Short mmCIF file of C-alpha atoms in Angstrom, two decimals:
data_model
loop_
_atom_site.label_atom_id
_atom_site.label_comp_id
_atom_site.label_asym_id
_atom_site.label_seq_id
_atom_site.Cartn_x
_atom_site.Cartn_y
_atom_site.Cartn_z
CA MET A 1 22.70 7.74 21.67
CA LEU A 2 19.37 6.79 23.22
CA GLU A 3 18.98 10.37 24.42
CA HIS A 4 18.90 11.60 20.82
CA SER A 5 15.79 13.12 19.29
CA PHE A 6 16.13 11.25 16.00
CA PHE A 7 17.84 8.04 14.98
CA PRO A 8 18.84 6.38 11.71
CA ILE A 9 17.01 3.09 11.21
CA THR A 10 17.48 0.09 8.93
CA THR A 11 15.05 -0.57 6.08
CA PRO A 12 14.89 -4.37 5.79
CA GLN A 13 13.77 -6.07 2.59
CA LYS A 14 10.67 -8.22 2.78
CA PRO A 15 11.78 -11.70 1.68
CA ASN A 16 10.13 -13.63 -1.15
CA THR A 17 8.55 -10.92 -3.30
CA PRO A 18 8.17 -12.49 -6.77
CA TYR A 19 6.28 -9.38 -7.92
CA GLY A 20 9.24 -7.09 -7.26
CA LYS A 21 11.44 -5.54 -9.92
CA LYS A 22 14.76 -7.25 -10.58
CA GLY A 23 18.04 -6.09 -9.10
CA THR A 24 18.78 -2.38 -9.15
CA SER A 25 15.77 -1.65 -11.36
CA SER A 26 13.82 -1.95 -8.09
CA LEU A 27 13.53 1.34 -6.21
CA ALA A 28 13.18 -0.64 -2.98
CA ALA A 29 16.51 -2.33 -3.70
CA GLN A 30 18.19 0.96 -4.65
CA LEU A 31 17.14 2.64 -1.42
CA ALA A 32 18.14 -0.33 0.75
CA ALA A 33 21.52 -0.75 -0.95
CA ALA A 34 22.37 2.92 -0.44
CA ILE A 35 22.56 2.46 3.34
CA PRO A 36 25.64 0.51 4.55
CA GLU A 37 23.98 -0.62 7.78
CA ASN A 38 21.44 -2.61 5.78
CA GLU A 39 24.31 -4.87 4.68
CA PHE A 40 22.51 -5.44 1.41
CA THR A 41 23.76 -5.84 -2.17
CA PRO A 42 21.11 -6.47 -4.85
CA ASP A 43 21.45 -9.54 -7.03
CA PRO A 44 20.61 -8.66 -10.65
CA ASN A 45 18.48 -11.79 -11.05
CA THR A 46 16.51 -11.49 -7.80
CA ARG A 47 13.24 -9.62 -7.45
CA TYR A 48 12.98 -7.03 -4.67
CA GLY A 49 9.50 -5.72 -3.92
CA GLU A 50 9.38 -4.06 -0.51
CA ILE A 51 11.31 -2.34 2.25
CA TRP A 52 9.66 -1.88 5.64
CA MET A 53 10.08 0.90 8.17
CA GLY A 54 8.61 0.23 11.58
CA ASP A 55 8.54 -2.11 14.53
CA HIS A 56 6.36 -4.97 13.29
CA PRO A 57 8.18 -8.17 14.36
CA SER A 58 7.55 -9.81 10.99
CA ASN A 59 10.23 -7.55 9.43
CA PRO A 60 11.38 -4.95 11.97
CA SER A 61 13.66 -1.98 11.55
CA SER A 62 16.50 -1.43 13.99
CA LEU A 63 17.86 1.78 15.43
CA ILE A 64 21.51 2.28 14.45
CA LEU A 65 23.55 3.36 17.47
CA ASP A 66 26.60 5.64 17.47
CA ASP A 67 28.96 2.65 17.64
CA GLY A 68 27.27 0.97 14.66
CA SER A 69 25.40 -1.61 16.72
CA LYS A 70 21.67 -2.07 16.26
CA VAL A 71 18.67 -2.27 18.59
CA PRO A 72 15.30 -3.53 17.29
CA LEU A 73 12.85 -0.66 17.15
CA TRP A 74 10.10 -2.85 18.63
CA LYS A 75 12.30 -3.44 21.67
CA LEU A 76 12.64 0.27 22.44
CA SER A 77 9.04 1.16 21.61
CA SER A 78 7.83 -1.61 23.91
CA GLU A 79 10.26 -1.08 26.78
CA ASP A 80 10.11 2.74 26.87
CA PRO A 81 6.83 3.50 25.09
CA LYS A 82 6.26 6.92 26.61
CA ARG A 83 9.57 8.20 25.23
CA TYR A 84 9.44 6.57 21.80
CA LEU A 85 5.70 6.43 21.11
CA GLY A 86 4.42 9.33 23.19
CA ALA A 87 1.85 9.63 25.95
CA GLU A 88 -0.99 10.34 23.52
CA VAL A 89 -0.30 7.22 21.45
CA LEU A 90 -0.21 5.13 24.62
CA LYS A 91 -3.46 6.64 25.81
CA LYS A 92 -5.20 5.77 22.55
CA PHE A 93 -3.50 2.56 21.40
CA GLY A 94 -1.60 1.30 24.43
CA ASP A 95 -4.05 -1.45 25.32
CA THR A 96 -4.42 -2.76 21.76
CA PRO A 97 -3.24 -6.39 21.69
CA SER A 98 -0.55 -7.13 19.13
CA GLY A 99 -0.52 -10.90 18.92
CA PHE A 100 3.23 -10.83 19.63
CA GLU A 101 3.24 -11.11 23.42
CA GLU A 102 6.12 -13.63 23.24
CA ASN A 103 8.50 -10.78 22.39
CA LYS A 104 8.18 -9.31 25.86
CA GLU A 105 9.02 -10.99 29.14
CA GLY A 106 6.02 -11.86 31.25
CA GLY A 107 3.74 -12.14 28.24
CA GLU A 108 2.60 -8.51 28.37
CA PRO A 109 1.22 -7.02 25.16
CA LEU A 110 3.90 -5.57 22.93
CA LYS A 111 3.67 -1.77 22.69
CA HIS A 112 4.16 -0.64 19.13
CA LEU A 113 3.81 2.13 16.58
CA PRO A 114 0.24 2.57 15.35
CA PHE A 115 1.41 2.32 11.71
CA LEU A 116 3.69 0.43 9.33
CA PHE A 117 5.50 2.38 6.58
CA LYS A 118 6.82 0.86 3.33
CA VAL A 119 8.26 1.47 -0.12
CA LEU A 120 7.05 -0.97 -2.80
CA SER A 121 8.53 -1.45 -6.28
CA PHE A 122 6.94 -4.00 -8.63
CA ASP A 123 6.45 -4.85 -12.29
CA ARG A 124 4.23 -7.91 -11.79
CA ALA A 125 0.90 -8.06 -10.00
CA LEU A 126 0.89 -8.47 -6.24
CA PRO A 127 -1.46 -11.19 -4.96
CA LEU A 128 -5.19 -10.51 -5.26
CA GLN A 129 -5.87 -9.76 -1.61
CA ILE A 130 -7.74 -8.14 1.21
CA HIS A 131 -6.60 -7.01 4.64
CA PRO A 132 -9.33 -8.57 6.74
CA ASN A 133 -10.98 -7.29 9.87
CA ARG A 134 -10.09 -10.49 11.69
CA VAL A 135 -7.17 -12.13 13.53
CA LEU A 136 -4.64 -13.85 11.25
CA VAL A 137 -0.96 -12.99 11.72
CA ASP A 138 -1.75 -10.48 14.46
CA HIS A 139 -4.71 -8.85 16.19
CA ASN A 140 -4.80 -5.69 14.10
CA TYR A 141 -6.81 -4.81 11.03
CA LYS A 142 -4.89 -3.11 8.25
CA PRO A 143 -6.50 -0.38 6.14
CA GLU A 144 -3.87 1.28 3.97
CA VAL A 145 -3.04 4.15 1.66
CA ALA A 146 -0.73 4.13 -1.36
CA VAL A 147 0.88 7.10 -3.14
CA CYS A 148 2.58 6.79 -6.52
CA ILE A 149 6.28 7.77 -6.57
CA SER A 150 6.99 6.61 -10.13
CA GLU A 151 5.77 8.13 -13.38
CA LYS A 152 2.72 5.89 -13.27
CA PHE A 153 0.99 3.17 -11.27
CA ASP A 154 -1.67 0.67 -12.29
CA GLY A 155 -3.71 -1.44 -9.92
CA PHE A 156 -7.04 -3.18 -9.44
CA ILE A 157 -8.85 -1.72 -6.41
CA GLY A 158 -12.42 -2.46 -5.32
CA PHE A 159 -15.36 -3.46 -7.51
CA ARG A 160 -16.34 -1.38 -10.52
CA PRO A 161 -19.99 -0.31 -11.08
CA LEU A 162 -22.29 -3.19 -11.98
CA LEU A 163 -23.29 -1.36 -15.17
CA GLU A 164 -19.72 -1.73 -16.46
CA ILE A 165 -19.56 -5.36 -15.36
CA GLN A 166 -22.82 -5.92 -17.24
CA ARG A 167 -21.16 -4.56 -20.38
CA PHE A 168 -18.20 -6.93 -20.01
CA LEU A 169 -20.48 -9.94 -19.46
CA GLY A 170 -21.98 -9.18 -22.85
CA LEU A 171 -18.60 -8.86 -24.57
CA VAL A 172 -16.17 -11.26 -22.90
CA THR A 173 -17.32 -14.83 -23.44
CA GLU A 174 -14.25 -16.11 -21.60
CA LEU A 175 -15.32 -14.17 -18.50
CA VAL A 176 -18.79 -15.75 -18.61
CA SER A 177 -17.22 -19.20 -18.88
CA ALA A 178 -14.84 -18.43 -16.01
CA ILE A 179 -17.77 -17.46 -13.77
CA GLY A 180 -19.65 -20.65 -14.64
CA ASP A 181 -23.01 -19.40 -13.29
CA ASP A 182 -25.28 -18.83 -16.27
CA GLU A 183 -28.19 -17.91 -14.02
CA VAL A 184 -26.51 -14.91 -12.41
CA VAL A 185 -25.08 -13.76 -15.76
CA LYS A 186 -28.55 -13.89 -17.32
CA GLU A 187 -30.02 -11.99 -14.36
CA ILE A 188 -27.45 -9.20 -14.60
CA LEU A 189 -27.75 -8.89 -18.38
CA GLY A 190 -31.51 -8.45 -17.96
CA LEU A 191 -31.25 -5.52 -15.53
CA GLN A 192 -31.88 -1.90 -16.58
CA LEU A 193 -28.86 -0.57 -14.71
CA GLU A 194 -28.89 2.85 -16.39
CA ASP A 195 -31.65 3.59 -13.86
CA PRO A 196 -29.93 4.11 -10.46
CA SER A 197 -33.03 2.86 -8.64
CA ALA A 198 -33.08 -0.44 -10.56
CA LEU A 199 -31.06 -2.28 -7.93
CA GLY A 200 -30.71 -1.87 -4.17
CA ALA A 201 -27.40 -2.12 -2.32
CA ASP A 202 -28.21 -5.52 -0.80
CA ASP A 203 -29.14 -7.00 -4.17
CA GLU A 204 -25.99 -5.54 -5.70
CA ARG A 205 -23.86 -7.15 -2.98
CA LYS A 206 -25.48 -10.53 -3.59
CA LEU A 207 -24.84 -10.35 -7.33
CA LEU A 208 -21.22 -9.29 -6.89
CA LYS A 209 -20.66 -12.11 -4.43
CA ARG A 210 -22.07 -14.66 -6.87
CA LEU A 211 -19.84 -13.42 -9.69
CA PHE A 212 -16.73 -13.39 -7.51
CA SER A 213 -17.55 -16.75 -5.92
CA GLY A 214 -18.06 -18.34 -9.31
CA ILE A 215 -14.53 -17.44 -10.37
CA MET A 216 -13.01 -18.41 -7.02
CA TRP A 217 -14.60 -21.88 -7.07
CA ARG A 218 -14.06 -22.59 -10.78
CA LYS A 219 -11.75 -25.52 -11.49
CA ASP A 220 -8.20 -24.57 -12.43
CA GLU A 221 -8.33 -26.43 -15.74
CA VAL A 222 -11.41 -24.43 -16.82
CA ILE A 223 -9.71 -21.17 -15.83
CA ALA A 224 -6.56 -22.16 -17.73
CA GLU A 225 -8.54 -22.91 -20.88
CA GLN A 226 -10.36 -19.57 -20.76
CA CYS A 227 -7.12 -17.69 -20.04
CA GLN A 228 -5.56 -19.20 -23.15
CA LYS A 229 -8.56 -18.26 -25.29
CA LEU A 230 -8.53 -14.71 -23.94
CA ALA A 231 -4.78 -14.33 -24.49
CA THR A 232 -5.16 -15.48 -28.10
CA ARG A 233 -7.93 -12.95 -28.75
CA LEU A 234 -5.92 -10.10 -27.29
CA ASP A 235 -2.78 -11.06 -29.20
CA GLU A 236 -4.61 -11.37 -32.50
CA HIS A 237 -6.92 -8.37 -32.28
CA GLY A 238 -5.36 -5.88 -29.83
CA ASP A 239 -6.12 -4.46 -26.39
CA GLY A 240 -9.44 -2.91 -27.38
CA ALA A 241 -10.84 -5.94 -29.16
CA VAL A 242 -12.22 -7.67 -26.07
CA VAL A 243 -13.76 -4.78 -24.10
CA GLY A 244 -13.86 -1.97 -26.68
CA ASP A 245 -11.60 1.01 -27.29
CA LYS A 246 -13.20 2.88 -24.38
CA TYR A 247 -11.61 0.36 -22.02
CA MET A 248 -8.37 -0.20 -23.95
CA ALA A 249 -6.28 0.44 -20.82
CA LEU A 250 -8.06 -2.46 -19.12
CA GLY A 251 -7.30 -4.67 -22.12
CA ARG A 252 -3.63 -3.71 -21.87
CA VAL A 253 -3.43 -4.59 -18.17
CA ILE A 254 -5.35 -7.85 -18.62
CA ARG A 255 -2.89 -8.81 -21.37
CA LYS A 256 0.04 -8.06 -19.04
CA CYS A 257 -1.48 -10.16 -16.25
CA LEU A 258 -2.01 -13.05 -18.66
CA LYS A 259 1.65 -12.85 -19.63
CA ASP A 260 2.88 -12.77 -16.03
CA TYR A 261 0.33 -15.26 -14.65
CA PRO A 262 -0.84 -17.27 -17.70
CA ASN A 263 -3.51 -19.46 -16.09
CA ASP A 264 -4.60 -17.46 -13.04
CA LYS A 265 -8.23 -16.92 -12.03
CA ALA A 266 -7.42 -13.42 -10.73
CA VAL A 267 -7.21 -12.31 -14.38
CA PHE A 268 -10.99 -12.66 -14.62
CA VAL A 269 -11.60 -10.97 -11.27
CA GLY A 270 -9.84 -7.98 -12.87
CA PHE A 271 -12.87 -7.47 -15.14
CA LEU A 272 -15.00 -6.97 -12.02
CA MET A 273 -12.64 -4.42 -10.46
CA ASN A 274 -11.69 -0.77 -10.95
CA LEU A 275 -8.50 -0.26 -12.91
CA VAL A 276 -6.87 2.63 -11.03
CA SER A 277 -4.08 4.58 -12.74
CA LEU A 278 -2.04 7.06 -10.70
CA LYS A 279 0.52 9.69 -11.61
CA TYR A 280 3.38 10.81 -9.38
CA GLY A 281 2.09 12.13 -6.06
CA GLU A 282 -1.47 10.81 -6.47
CA GLY A 283 -2.80 8.46 -3.82
CA VAL A 284 -5.60 6.03 -3.02
CA VAL A 285 -7.28 4.69 0.10
CA VAL A 286 -7.82 0.94 0.43
CA GLY A 287 -10.25 0.06 3.18
CA VAL A 288 -10.51 -3.00 5.38
CA ASP A 289 -11.76 -6.01 3.36
CA GLU A 290 -11.35 -4.07 0.08
CA ILE A 291 -10.24 -6.41 -2.71
CA HIS A 292 -7.13 -5.17 -4.51
CA ALA A 293 -4.11 -6.20 -6.57
CA TYR A 294 -1.43 -3.66 -7.42
CA ILE A 295 -0.07 -4.29 -10.93
CA GLU A 296 2.92 -2.07 -11.72
CA GLY A 297 4.73 0.94 -10.26
CA ASP A 298 6.62 2.34 -7.28
CA ILE A 299 4.62 3.47 -4.27
CA ILE A 300 4.84 4.78 -0.76
CA GLU A 301 2.51 2.61 1.29
CA CYS A 302 1.37 3.11 4.85
CA MET A 303 -1.12 1.12 6.88
CA ALA A 304 -2.38 0.57 10.36
CA TRP A 305 0.17 -1.64 12.15
CA GLY A 306 -0.41 -5.21 11.10
CA ASP A 307 0.46 -7.98 8.68
CA ASN A 308 -2.92 -9.62 8.09
CA MET A 309 -3.69 -10.69 4.54
CA LEU A 310 -5.97 -13.11 2.71
CA ALA A 311 -4.94 -13.72 -0.91
CA HIS A 312 -6.19 -15.97 -3.68
CA GLY A 313 -4.75 -15.21 -7.10
CA PHE A 314 -1.65 -13.86 -8.86
CA GLN A 315 0.38 -16.38 -6.88
CA PRO A 316 1.22 -20.11 -6.92
CA PRO A 317 -1.79 -22.32 -6.02
CA GLU A 318 -0.05 -23.65 -2.90
CA GLU A 319 0.16 -20.11 -1.48
CA ARG A 320 -3.53 -19.29 -1.88
CA SER A 321 -5.65 -18.57 1.16
CA SER A 322 -8.92 -20.43 1.56
CA ALA A 323 -11.41 -19.33 -1.11
CA LYS A 324 -14.20 -19.87 1.40
CA VAL A 325 -12.64 -17.56 3.99
CA LEU A 326 -11.81 -14.93 1.38
CA ILE A 327 -15.34 -14.91 -0.05
CA SER A 328 -16.80 -14.56 3.45
CA SER A 329 -14.51 -11.60 4.19
CA VAL A 330 -14.55 -9.45 1.03
CA ALA A 331 -16.48 -6.17 1.11
CA PHE A 332 -18.90 -6.50 -1.83
CA HIS A 333 -19.62 -2.89 -2.73
CA THR A 334 -18.95 -0.88 -5.88
CA HIS A 335 -17.26 2.48 -6.44
CA SER A 336 -19.21 4.88 -8.64
CA ASN A 337 -17.15 6.40 -11.45
CA PRO A 338 -19.54 8.13 -13.88
CA ASP A 339 -16.79 10.04 -15.70
CA LEU A 340 -14.51 6.99 -16.07
CA SER A 341 -11.80 8.86 -14.19
CA ARG A 342 -8.40 7.27 -13.63
CA ILE A 343 -9.31 7.13 -9.93
CA PRO A 344 -12.90 6.56 -8.77
CA PRO A 345 -13.73 9.53 -6.48
CA SER A 346 -14.39 7.36 -3.42
CA LEU A 347 -10.86 5.92 -3.61
CA VAL A 348 -8.99 9.24 -3.90
CA LEU A 349 -6.55 10.15 -1.12
CA PRO A 350 -6.88 13.96 -0.89
CA SER A 351 -4.02 16.28 0.02
CA SER A 352 -3.47 19.86 1.17
CA PRO A 353 -0.69 22.09 2.56
CA TRP A 354 0.55 20.86 5.95
CA GLU A 355 -0.50 22.97 8.91
CA TRP A 356 2.77 22.25 10.74
CA SER A 357 4.85 23.46 7.79
CA LYS A 358 6.54 26.80 8.38
CA GLU A 359 8.01 27.17 4.86
CA GLY A 360 5.19 25.66 2.79
CA LYS A 361 7.34 22.87 1.32
CA THR A 362 5.25 19.97 2.64
CA THR A 363 2.13 18.27 1.29
CA HIS A 364 -0.16 16.62 3.84
CA TYR A 365 -2.18 13.60 2.70
CA LEU A 366 -5.53 13.59 4.47
CA VAL A 367 -5.64 9.96 5.53
CA PRO A 368 -9.15 8.99 6.73
CA LEU A 369 -7.72 6.70 9.42
CA GLU A 370 -6.89 7.38 13.03
CA GLU A 371 -3.59 5.48 13.13
CA PHE A 372 -1.36 7.67 10.95
CA GLU A 373 -0.91 10.63 8.62
CA LEU A 374 1.34 11.00 5.58
CA ILE A 375 3.56 13.89 4.43
CA HIS A 376 5.77 14.68 1.42
CA VAL A 377 8.57 17.26 1.76
CA VAL A 378 9.93 18.66 -1.53
CA LEU A 379 13.15 20.70 -1.42
CA ASN A 380 14.05 21.98 -4.89
CA HIS A 381 17.74 22.86 -4.58
CA LYS A 382 20.70 22.85 -2.24
CA GLY A 383 20.03 25.03 0.80
CA ASP A 384 16.25 24.85 0.39
CA PHE A 385 14.72 23.99 3.77
CA GLU A 386 11.57 23.09 5.65
CA GLU A 387 10.86 23.21 9.34
CA THR A 388 7.97 22.43 11.60
CA THR A 389 6.30 25.06 13.69
CA PRO A 390 6.11 24.40 17.45
CA PHE A 391 2.77 26.16 17.69
CA PRO A 392 0.39 25.33 19.11
CA ARG A 393 2.69 22.45 20.09
CA PRO A 394 5.05 19.89 18.49
CA ILE A 395 3.79 16.63 16.97
CA ASN A 396 2.95 14.43 19.95
CA GLY A 397 3.54 11.07 18.29
CA PRO A 398 6.34 9.25 16.46
CA LEU A 399 7.48 10.10 12.91
CA ILE A 400 9.43 8.07 10.33
CA LEU A 401 11.03 9.82 7.35
CA ILE A 402 12.76 8.39 4.26
CA VAL A 403 14.73 10.20 1.54
CA VAL A 404 13.84 8.85 -1.92
CA ARG A 405 15.70 11.52 -3.95
CA GLY A 406 18.67 13.74 -3.23
CA ALA A 407 20.06 14.30 0.26
CA ALA A 408 19.40 16.52 3.27
CA GLU A 409 20.32 17.28 6.84
CA ILE A 410 17.85 17.10 9.71
CA ARG A 411 18.52 19.06 12.89
CA LEU A 412 16.66 20.37 15.88
CA ARG A 413 14.98 23.63 14.97
CA ASP A 414 16.90 25.52 17.62
CA GLY A 415 20.25 23.99 16.63
CA GLY A 416 22.35 21.34 18.29
CA GLU A 417 21.67 17.76 17.30
CA SER A 418 21.83 17.02 13.56
CA MET A 419 22.08 14.10 11.13
CA VAL A 420 22.90 13.68 7.44
CA MET A 421 20.11 12.01 5.46
CA GLU A 422 21.48 10.58 2.21
CA ARG A 423 19.26 8.94 -0.40
CA GLY A 424 17.71 5.80 1.08
CA ARG A 425 18.18 6.92 4.68
CA ALA A 426 15.23 6.39 6.99
CA VAL A 427 15.00 8.27 10.28
CA PHE A 428 12.88 7.70 13.37
CA VAL A 429 11.91 10.97 15.11
CA ARG A 430 10.69 10.90 18.70
CA PRO A 431 7.46 12.60 19.78
CA ASP A 432 7.50 16.30 20.72
CA VAL A 433 10.49 17.17 18.51
CA VAL A 434 10.58 20.36 16.40
CA TRP A 435 12.89 19.85 13.42
CA ARG A 436 14.37 21.56 10.40
CA ILE A 437 15.43 19.77 7.19
CA THR A 438 17.83 21.40 4.71
CA ALA A 439 18.69 19.99 1.27
CA THR A 440 22.40 19.19 0.83
CA ALA A 441 22.25 17.80 -2.72
CA GLN A 442 22.41 20.18 -5.67
CA ASP A 443 19.00 19.06 -6.94
CA GLY A 444 17.37 19.15 -3.50
CA ALA A 445 15.51 16.25 -1.94
CA ASP A 446 12.21 14.37 -1.85
CA ILE A 447 11.35 13.08 1.60
CA TRP A 448 8.29 11.08 2.62
CA GLY A 449 7.04 10.64 6.15
CA ALA A 450 4.44 8.85 8.23
CA PHE A 451 3.47 9.97 11.71
CA HIS A 452 0.76 9.93 14.34
CA ASP A 453 -0.57 12.96 16.14
CA GLU A 454 -3.56 12.67 18.40
CA SER A 455 -4.92 16.13 17.66
CA GLY A 456 -5.44 15.31 13.98
CA VAL A 457 -3.81 18.58 12.87
#
């Protein structure tokens, strides 16, 4: 079995995800339950928010052997890294400390994939969070990308232009009270922000930090009172009443957050942030220290290997990270969005045809990170196929694939080894493998993948 070129792997649920969808309404639960080796049956009253695919020891996948037994993926990638990670990955990332030295005898650094791949499914806001450029759970920072795989996705990502925040400060009295810093509110309201030269980047950062800090430090009872007032206004006068019809979508999402988290300070941080709305196949890039809170949808998520997070909001008070540490870590910069697009241009994850695709059935997401790349294979009917070209050479790093719709068969391009990939199946593909995938379901298959290749093809 260990001589194979590709292996089925488990897709473990992340425990304790109160933002996840309930039971089988969760895509993450559907995909996990479809694979017998996961030994998982969804409970209709339990929320399931995430499945992970990778070798991070916080929630690792296991290779499924021919006899049905399982071997942790981190164990193989650490003990035989050249075979399972590839020489190029080792050359670039092999000396990166993991923070999990205890998992290997002798205390040597754990060798691992450069990325962590997930499916998320949620109908309540995830915690207001950043992935900091500092040591917390492990030694790795965690920039990420997210691609919508449901009809729609809503999320707060990064800070909106100060001109828009200025507008909200003049309209939303509850927001002003939640900030509790009349001086900074007065200063912002007095600025001529229609003139791009009216405020330098450093001054903008200072003002954003004061607004954000005011909300973070405000007493919970004050926040609760303002949340109740805001909820009453929205209920009585509609989504556009608070911020105007131009921003009605924001009013709708704020109302939802107030329903799910009635007295939470993150509701007011939402007025400072970009409301990003994605359609199927659209993606965003979330940088290190970028404040974000995903609200509703199903997504493919991939990030640099790591589990570091600071969060303060859309969660129980006892689970909050230190407000002081969060404030000192957040990247206080805005994302210009002059056309009020659903996605501010600087957050867009671009895509193009994949250069390794021989049949043209694969979209390549142009991830601006060195740790991983993302692909989406669409096969439209039974017998439809895609294969990788071996020229100028095969992919020299590891690849993980997951089937989210339909079913397919993966085999070596030149024949021989093959494997059935039913819906929910995740597969680990070794470096330097040239493969062919053929749809076996009548309606074809949708397959998502994350991989590393050192050439950056």
